[in-house]
Amino acid sequence: MMTIRLLLIILFITQTNGKNQKTFSPIENSRPIIGILTQPASSIWQTSNRTTYLAASYVKYVESTGAQVVPIRMYQPIDYYLHLFNSLNGVLFPGGDFSNEYFYVAKLFYTWSLKEFDETSKLFPVWGTCLGFEVLLMLTRSSIDILEPCKGYDFATELTFMPDAADSQLLGSSLPLNIKNALQNDSTTANYHNFCMRPTNFSADPMLSTFYKMLSISPDLEGKTFVSTIENQSTREYSKHNNLKSMCLGRRYPIFGVQWHPEKNGFEWRVNTTIPHTSNAVKVMQYTANFLTNQTRQNMNHFESIEDETKYLIYQYTSEFTDLVESHFQQIYFFYE
Ligand SMILES: *[C@@H]1O[C@H](CO)[C@@H](O)[C@H](O)[C@H]1NC(C)=O
Ligand SMILES: *[C@@H]1O[C@H](CO)[C@@H](O)[C@H](O)[C@H]1NC(C)=O
Ligand SMILES: *[C@@H]1O[C@H](CO)[C@@H](O)[C@H](O)[C@H]1NC(C)=O
Ligand SMILES: *[C@@H]1O[C@H](CO)[C@@H](O)[C@H](O)[C@H]1NC(C)=O
Ligand SMILES: *[C@@H]1O[C@H](CO)[C@@H](O)[C@H](O)[C@H]1NC(C)=O
Ligand SMILES: *[C@@H]1O[C@H](CO)[C@@H](O)[C@H](O)[C@H]1NC(C)=O
């Protein structure tokens, strides 16, 4: 083990010889594969034998950062999910409508990610968008009954950074100033949710407020605030190399959540919606997407063979164009039994 590590370090130094030798970065996974949960198809699409779907915007969002995508199918045996957990480098819980099946599959990956970090310090990043964000809160709280109905559907707004943002991975010191400016000063976050986590409820809940840092809040359509960005970030460097800091900061799981929809800014084009498509809004999307993939590069899982990888990749499926007027998703992957 030690000698392999040493060899890798020597290899690394040899490769970067002549370049900037002062900025030493750890070995990274340059072939990350990110799983995205599919979910039961809404009743309007169940005209044929389509059972589950995945909006193509999430796939493009991830692919544009230099990662491949595996759709995580619903209604599969547990071995299927375990195999994917051991082969993928992270997972994205997308937006959509709550369903027990989505919750069940999300719970598997969330639980395994925490367990893996507790037992081996290995990072398996979990990112939740909209419904995914809400499900992360529910999983941490072990209850699905924690959100309040609210007016949060179809509007764009800015983020108000909370004090904990400063020390965070997602909105902290590595956030470029132009992205920070866009997030704080432009309406660059698209919101499509009918439920909200109120900051007061969040802070009053010991489980939620211990597990997550509230990085930002946003106003809903009635001007009442909701929690819009959370993380329990991972700091592998701290826990491995700086025990003092690690003791101060506590353990940090690679779990991130946004109530808003970064992927829509660049990839959903339904007319008469409030999705922001400005260059700043698209930069915000690209920042969050790159952030996720960068996190997954720290995970070294891989499929046992290229044949095995090929079986699961999104390339096995073809997305279908819907329309630009009715559908919230312009391209959708449908999955059949
Ligand atoms: C179900 O979906 C498959 C896959 O596209 C298709 O080949 C098949 O004809 C469909 N069956 C019915 C009954 O619609
Ligand atoms: C949020 O907190 C308020 C005030 O304590 C409480 O009345 C309300 O039920 C809480 N909402 C949820 C969804 O727990
Ligand atoms: C947002 O705008 C305010 C007022 O124009 C400015 O003071 C602030 O620096 C801006 N925020 C960022 C992050 O640039
Ligand atoms: C992450 O969650 C654990 C468990 O609740 C907690 O001890 C830790 O302080 C959290 N870390 C952060 C940065 O939120
Ligand atoms: C968009 O909204 C405007 C104003 O309500 C309406 O006139 C127009 O027909 C809408 N366009 C479409 C394609 O629905
Ligand atoms: C990528 O992740 C590494 C490891 O967490 C971190 O040190 C680095 O700052 C990240 N880079 C960006 C651009 O976020």
Short mmCIF file of N, CA, C and O and ligand atoms in Angstrom, two decimals, residues 140 167 206-207 209-213 231-234 249-253, ligand 4:
data_model
loop_
_atom_site.label_atom_id
_atom_site.label_comp_id
_atom_site.label_asym_id
_atom_site.label_seq_id
_atom_site.Cartn_x
_atom_site.Cartn_y
_atom_site.Cartn_z
N THR A 140 -32.24 12.95 6.57
CA THR A 140 -31.48 13.31 7.76
C THR A 140 -32.39 13.37 8.98
O THR A 140 -32.02 12.96 10.08
N ASP A 167 -17.40 29.51 5.37
CA ASP A 167 -16.53 28.36 5.63
C ASP A 167 -16.93 27.14 4.80
O ASP A 167 -16.44 26.05 5.00
N PRO A 206 -32.79 20.12 15.99
CA PRO A 206 -31.40 19.78 16.31
C PRO A 206 -30.74 18.85 15.29
O PRO A 206 -29.55 18.99 14.99
N MET A 207 -31.52 17.91 14.73
CA MET A 207 -30.91 16.98 13.77
C MET A 207 -30.50 17.70 12.49
O MET A 207 -29.39 17.52 11.98
N SER A 209 -30.08 20.98 11.98
CA SER A 209 -29.12 22.07 12.13
C SER A 209 -27.75 21.58 12.59
O SER A 209 -26.76 22.30 12.47
N THR A 210 -27.68 20.35 13.10
CA THR A 210 -26.37 19.77 13.40
C THR A 210 -25.75 19.19 12.13
O THR A 210 -24.57 19.33 11.88
N PHE A 211 -26.59 18.55 11.36
CA PHE A 211 -26.07 17.86 10.18
C PHE A 211 -25.71 18.83 9.07
O PHE A 211 -24.66 18.71 8.44
N TYR A 212 -26.59 19.78 8.80
CA TYR A 212 -26.36 20.69 7.68
C TYR A 212 -26.00 22.09 8.14
O TYR A 212 -26.47 22.56 9.16
N LYS A 213 -25.19 22.74 7.33
CA LYS A 213 -24.99 24.17 7.46
C LYS A 213 -25.97 24.84 6.49
O LYS A 213 -26.09 24.42 5.33
N GLU A 231 -25.17 22.23 3.05
CA GLU A 231 -24.15 21.21 2.84
C GLU A 231 -23.66 20.67 4.18
O GLU A 231 -23.76 21.32 5.21
N ASN A 232 -23.20 19.44 4.13
CA ASN A 232 -22.37 18.90 5.20
C ASN A 232 -21.13 18.48 4.44
O ASN A 232 -21.06 17.38 3.91
N GLN A 233 -20.21 19.42 4.34
CA GLN A 233 -19.16 19.23 3.35
C GLN A 233 -18.08 18.27 3.83
O GLN A 233 -17.90 18.07 5.02
N SER A 234 -17.35 17.73 2.88
CA SER A 234 -16.27 16.82 3.25
C SER A 234 -14.96 17.59 3.27
O SER A 234 -14.73 18.46 2.44
N LEU A 249 -13.66 21.11 13.44
CA LEU A 249 -14.73 21.18 12.44
C LEU A 249 -15.68 20.00 12.50
O LEU A 249 -16.76 20.05 11.96
N GLY A 250 -15.28 18.91 13.16
CA GLY A 250 -16.14 17.75 13.19
C GLY A 250 -16.08 17.01 11.87
O GLY A 250 -15.38 17.41 10.95
N ARG A 251 -16.83 15.93 11.78
CA ARG A 251 -16.80 15.14 10.56
C ARG A 251 -17.72 15.77 9.53
O ARG A 251 -18.75 16.31 9.86
N ARG A 252 -17.28 15.66 8.32
CA ARG A 252 -18.06 16.29 7.26
C ARG A 252 -18.32 15.31 6.14
O ARG A 252 -17.39 14.83 5.49
N TYR A 253 -19.59 15.03 5.92
CA TYR A 253 -19.96 14.13 4.83
C TYR A 253 -20.10 14.94 3.54
O TYR A 253 -20.49 16.10 3.57
C1 LIG B 4 -21.94 16.94 9.46
O1 LIG B 4 -22.82 16.08 10.17
C2 LIG B 4 -22.30 15.55 11.35
C3 LIG B 4 -23.32 14.58 11.94
O2 LIG B 4 -24.48 15.24 12.29
C4 LIG B 4 -21.96 16.67 12.31
O3 LIG B 4 -21.36 16.15 13.47
C5 LIG B 4 -20.99 17.63 11.64
O4 LIG B 4 -20.75 18.74 12.47
C6 LIG B 4 -21.56 18.12 10.33
N1 LIG B 4 -20.57 18.95 9.66
C7 LIG B 4 -20.89 20.07 9.05
C8 LIG B 4 -19.76 20.84 8.47
O5 LIG B 4 -22.03 20.46 8.94
#
